[in-house]
Coordinates of C-alpha atoms in Angstrom, one line a residue:
M1 CA 68.2 90.9 127.0
V2 CA 67.7 91.5 123.3
K3 CA 64.2 91.8 122.1
V4 CA 63.0 89.4 119.4
K5 CA 62.0 92.4 117.2
N6 CA 65.7 93.7 117.3
I7 CA 67.0 90.2 116.3
R8 CA 64.6 90.1 113.4
L9 CA 65.7 93.6 112.2
I10 CA 69.4 92.6 112.4
F11 CA 68.8 89.3 110.5
F12 CA 66.8 91.2 107.8
S13 CA 69.6 93.8 107.4
I14 CA 72.2 91.0 106.9
I15 CA 70.0 89.3 104.3
V16 CA 69.3 92.5 102.4
S17 CA 73.0 93.5 102.4
H18 CA 73.9 90.2 100.7
L19 CA 71.3 90.6 98.1
F20 CA 72.7 93.9 96.9
A21 CA 76.4 92.8 97.0
G22 CA 78.3 93.3 93.7
T23 CA 78.5 90.5 91.2
A24 CA 80.7 92.3 88.5
G25 CA 83.8 94.3 88.2
K26 CA 85.0 97.3 86.1
I27 CA 87.9 98.0 83.8
S28 CA 89.2 101.5 83.4
G29 CA 92.2 102.9 81.7
I30 CA 93.8 105.4 79.4
V31 CA 95.0 105.0 75.8
Y32 CA 97.8 107.2 74.5
D33 CA 100.2 107.6 71.6
L34 CA 103.4 105.8 72.4
S35 CA 105.7 108.4 70.7
N36 CA 104.4 111.6 72.2
K37 CA 102.3 110.4 75.2
E38 CA 99.2 112.3 74.0
P39 CA 95.8 110.8 74.8
L40 CA 94.0 109.2 71.9
I41 CA 90.3 110.1 71.4
G42 CA 87.9 107.6 69.9
C43 CA 89.9 104.5 70.3
N44 CA 87.8 101.3 70.4
I45 CA 88.1 99.1 73.4
I46 CA 86.4 95.7 73.3
I47 CA 86.4 92.6 75.5
A48 CA 87.0 89.7 73.2
G49 CA 84.1 87.2 72.9
T50 CA 81.5 89.6 74.4
S51 CA 79.4 92.5 73.3
I52 CA 81.0 94.8 75.9
G53 CA 82.9 97.7 74.5
T54 CA 83.4 101.4 74.5
A55 CA 85.4 104.3 73.0
T56 CA 87.9 106.6 74.7
D57 CA 86.8 110.1 75.7
I58 CA 88.5 113.4 75.0
N59 CA 91.2 112.6 77.6
G60 CA 91.9 109.1 76.2
R61 CA 90.1 107.5 79.2
F62 CA 87.6 104.6 79.1
F63 CA 85.4 102.6 81.5
L64 CA 83.8 99.2 81.0
M65 CA 81.2 98.5 83.6
D66 CA 79.4 95.2 84.6
V67 CA 82.3 93.0 83.5
Q68 CA 82.0 89.4 84.7
P69 CA 84.8 88.3 87.1
G70 CA 87.5 86.2 85.6
R71 CA 90.2 86.5 83.0
H72 CA 89.5 88.4 79.8
T73 CA 91.2 89.5 76.6
L74 CA 91.0 93.3 75.9
N75 CA 91.4 94.6 72.4
A76 CA 92.2 98.2 71.6
S77 CA 92.1 99.4 68.0
M78 CA 92.2 102.7 66.2
I79 CA 92.7 103.7 62.5
G80 CA 96.4 104.6 61.9
Y81 CA 97.6 102.7 64.9
S82 CA 98.7 99.1 65.6
N83 CA 96.1 97.0 67.5
Y84 CA 96.9 96.3 71.2
I85 CA 95.8 93.2 73.0
I86 CA 96.0 92.5 76.7
E87 CA 95.5 88.8 77.4
N88 CA 94.5 87.2 80.8
L89 CA 93.4 90.5 82.3
Q90 CA 92.0 89.6 85.7
V91 CA 88.7 91.3 86.7
N92 CA 87.4 90.9 90.3
I93 CA 84.0 91.5 91.9
D94 CA 83.5 95.1 93.1
L95 CA 87.0 96.1 92.0
T96 CA 88.3 98.3 89.2
T97 CA 91.1 96.9 87.1
Q98 CA 93.3 99.7 85.8
V99 CA 95.2 99.5 82.4
E100 CA 97.4 101.7 80.3
I101 CA 97.4 101.2 76.6
P102 CA 100.2 102.7 74.5
L103 CA 99.5 102.6 70.8
S104 CA 102.2 102.9 68.2
I105 CA 101.6 104.4 64.8
A106 CA 101.2 101.9 61.9
A107 CA 101.1 102.4 58.2
I108 CA 97.7 101.8 56.7
E109 CA 97.8 99.0 54.1

C-alpha cells in the first residue's frame, strides 16, 4: 500500500515539472557567401515584427533564443550582399529550427 506522503510527493513532482516546461523555441543557423561557401561574420539576423535579433559570429553561426512558437519571417542582411528573407519559418516549443542562409554579393547603390 502506497503511503499518503509518497502520493503527495509524486503529485508535487508532476506539478513542478509542468511549471518549468518550455514555452519558447530557438532558431540557429549559418550564413555563408554563396560563391565561395565562406562563413560571413557580422551578418544581421532579425525576426520581422519583433525586437529579436543577433549577428553572426566568427564562424558565420547565429542563435536566436526565446522565440515564440509559430510561423515567423527571418531577415538576413549584410553590407555588400543581397538581403535574404525566409518566410513562414516554423518554430516549435523546446525545439531548435535549423536554417542555412546563402548570401550573394550585390552592388552597393
